[in-house]
Short mmCIF file of C-alpha atoms in Angstrom, two decimals:
data_model
loop_
_atom_site.label_atom_id
_atom_site.label_comp_id
_atom_site.label_asym_id
_atom_site.label_seq_id
_atom_site.Cartn_x
_atom_site.Cartn_y
_atom_site.Cartn_z
CA MET A 92 24.73 -7.79 10.96
CA CYS A 93 21.28 -9.15 10.04
CA VAL A 94 19.63 -5.78 10.57
CA PHE A 95 22.06 -4.12 8.18
CA LEU A 96 21.45 -6.78 5.53
CA ALA A 97 17.68 -6.43 5.88
CA HIS A 98 17.98 -2.65 5.63
CA LYS A 99 20.27 -2.94 2.61
CA PHE A 100 17.84 -5.36 0.93
CA GLN A 101 14.90 -3.07 1.66
CA GLN A 102 16.71 -0.03 0.26
CA THR A 103 17.72 -1.95 -2.88
CA ALA A 104 14.15 -3.14 -3.45
CA PHE A 105 12.90 0.46 -3.37
CA ASP A 106 15.73 1.78 -5.57
CA GLU A 107 15.15 -0.83 -8.28
CA THR A 108 11.50 0.13 -8.83
CA ASN A 109 12.06 3.91 -8.93
CA VAL A 110 9.16 4.47 -6.52
CA SER A 111 9.12 7.86 -4.87
CA ASN A 112 7.21 9.05 -1.82
CA GLY A 113 4.96 11.26 -3.80
CA ILE A 114 3.22 12.88 -5.69
CA GLY A 115 2.08 10.72 -8.61
CA ASN A 116 -0.27 7.78 -8.92
CA SER A 117 2.08 5.76 -6.71
CA CYS A 118 3.74 6.32 -3.36
CA THR A 119 5.51 4.56 -0.51
CA PHE A 120 4.07 4.60 3.00
CA VAL A 121 6.16 6.62 5.45
CA ASN A 122 5.05 6.62 9.10
CA GLU A 123 1.95 4.68 8.00
CA THR A 124 0.88 7.50 5.64
CA CYS A 125 1.02 7.79 1.86
CA GLU A 126 0.08 10.75 -0.40
CA PHE A 127 -0.68 10.22 -4.07
CA LEU A 128 -2.63 11.75 -6.94
CA ILE A 129 -5.97 10.77 -8.38
CA GLY A 130 -6.12 12.79 -11.57
CA ASN A 131 -4.83 16.17 -10.39
CA ASP A 132 -6.24 15.83 -6.87
CA ILE A 133 -4.31 14.79 -3.76
CA ALA A 134 -5.43 11.64 -1.95
CA ILE A 135 -4.12 10.25 1.35
CA ALA A 136 -3.94 6.69 2.64
CA HIS A 137 -3.21 5.87 6.28
CA PHE A 138 -2.68 2.59 8.17
CA SER A 139 -4.09 2.33 11.70
CA GLU A 140 -0.80 0.70 12.70
CA LYS A 141 2.29 -0.70 11.05
CA PRO A 142 1.18 -3.75 9.03
CA VAL A 143 2.18 -7.11 10.52
CA ALA A 144 1.55 -10.58 9.08
CA GLU A 145 -1.50 -12.44 10.41
CA GLU A 146 -2.99 -9.38 12.16
CA SER A 147 -5.94 -7.31 10.99
CA VAL A 148 -4.91 -3.84 9.80
CA THR A 149 -7.24 -0.94 9.04
CA VAL A 150 -6.49 1.40 6.17
CA THR A 151 -8.32 4.68 5.56
CA PHE A 152 -8.40 6.76 2.40
CA SER A 153 -9.24 10.41 1.95
CA ILE A 154 -9.93 10.83 -1.73
CA PRO A 155 -11.56 13.67 -3.65
CA PRO A 156 -15.36 13.30 -3.18
CA ASN A 157 -15.99 13.14 -6.95
CA HIS A 158 -14.12 9.78 -7.19
CA VAL A 159 -15.32 6.28 -6.30
CA VAL A 160 -13.15 3.32 -5.32
CA GLU A 161 -14.05 0.27 -7.41
CA SER A 162 -11.76 -2.21 -5.67
CA ALA A 163 -8.51 -2.60 -3.77
CA TRP A 164 -6.17 -5.49 -3.12
CA ILE A 165 -2.64 -6.19 -1.94
CA GLU A 166 -0.02 -8.29 -3.71
CA GLY A 167 3.49 -9.32 -2.76
CA VAL A 168 6.19 -7.64 -4.84
CA ASN A 169 9.24 -9.75 -4.01
CA MET A 170 7.30 -13.01 -3.46
CA TYR A 171 3.99 -14.22 -4.86
CA MET A 172 1.33 -14.19 -2.11
CA GLY A 173 -1.84 -14.09 -4.21
CA LYS A 174 -4.34 -11.22 -4.15
CA ILE A 175 -5.31 -10.14 -0.64
CA PRO A 176 -8.60 -8.23 -0.73
CA VAL A 177 -9.00 -4.92 1.07
CA LEU A 178 -12.60 -4.86 2.27
CA LEU A 179 -13.67 -1.21 1.89
CA GLU A 180 -16.69 0.81 2.96
CA GLN A 181 -17.50 4.32 1.79
CA GLY A 182 -17.94 7.01 4.40
CA PRO A 183 -18.95 10.66 4.07
CA GLN A 184 -17.15 13.20 1.87
CA GLY A 185 -14.49 11.05 0.19
CA LYS A 186 -13.61 8.98 3.25
CA TRP A 187 -13.13 5.23 2.78
CA SER A 188 -12.19 2.67 5.40
CA GLY A 189 -11.29 -0.98 5.11
CA TRP A 190 -9.25 -3.79 6.53
CA PHE A 191 -6.99 -6.60 5.39
CA MET A 192 -4.84 -9.36 6.82
CA LEU A 193 -1.45 -10.30 5.36
CA GLY A 194 -0.24 -13.87 5.25
CA SER A 195 3.12 -14.80 6.70
CA CYS A 196 6.01 -15.84 4.48
CA SER A 197 9.63 -16.93 4.71
CA GLU A 198 11.10 -13.63 3.48
CA PRO A 199 12.68 -11.56 6.29
CA VAL A 200 11.71 -8.34 4.46
CA MET A 201 8.52 -8.48 2.43
CA ARG A 202 7.59 -5.73 -0.02
CA TRP A 203 3.89 -5.23 -0.80
CA GLN A 204 1.81 -3.15 -3.19
CA LEU A 205 -1.72 -2.02 -2.52
CA ARG A 206 -3.55 -1.55 -5.80
CA LEU A 207 -6.38 1.00 -5.61
CA ASN A 208 -8.76 1.02 -8.59
CA ILE A 209 -10.70 4.26 -9.02
CA ALA A 210 -13.81 4.23 -11.26
CA SER A 211 -12.98 7.42 -13.20
CA GLU A 212 -9.27 6.69 -13.68
CA GLU A 213 -7.60 4.76 -16.49
CA SER A 214 -4.68 3.62 -14.32
CA PRO A 215 -4.78 2.33 -10.73
CA ALA A 216 -2.85 3.90 -7.87
CA TYR A 217 -0.07 1.74 -6.40
CA LEU A 218 0.82 2.22 -2.75
CA TYR A 219 3.93 0.41 -1.50
CA PHE A 220 4.89 -0.74 1.99
CA VAL A 221 7.23 -3.19 3.70
CA THR A 222 6.84 -5.72 6.52
CA GLN A 223 9.77 -7.24 8.42
CA GLN A 224 10.03 -10.34 10.56
#
């Protein structure tokens, strides 16, 4: 019964924000991967593993080489958790890699947004994912 309720809550949270899995300047991670647009170019984000509270998670980005990431952070959507920095390093040819650590909370299903600020873009990209206890 609890699993169904958690699933139902998760589905409702996604439905209420009208977030789709692609392609725009926002996306929802599916199988630890998320495709989105920067301008008219496709970018891809990928988690090293499914994010879990209080464990270090690596995220990589493949973005068009003519774009530069200014900053990135994660915020809770359904519960305030502050701004969690994503510590990024630039690699060759549009590759970026970084890590973050989520705090734990009392919500059984926690919805998060990763905000990616690109230097040449007016609006940030929002990448959504969920953690479950």
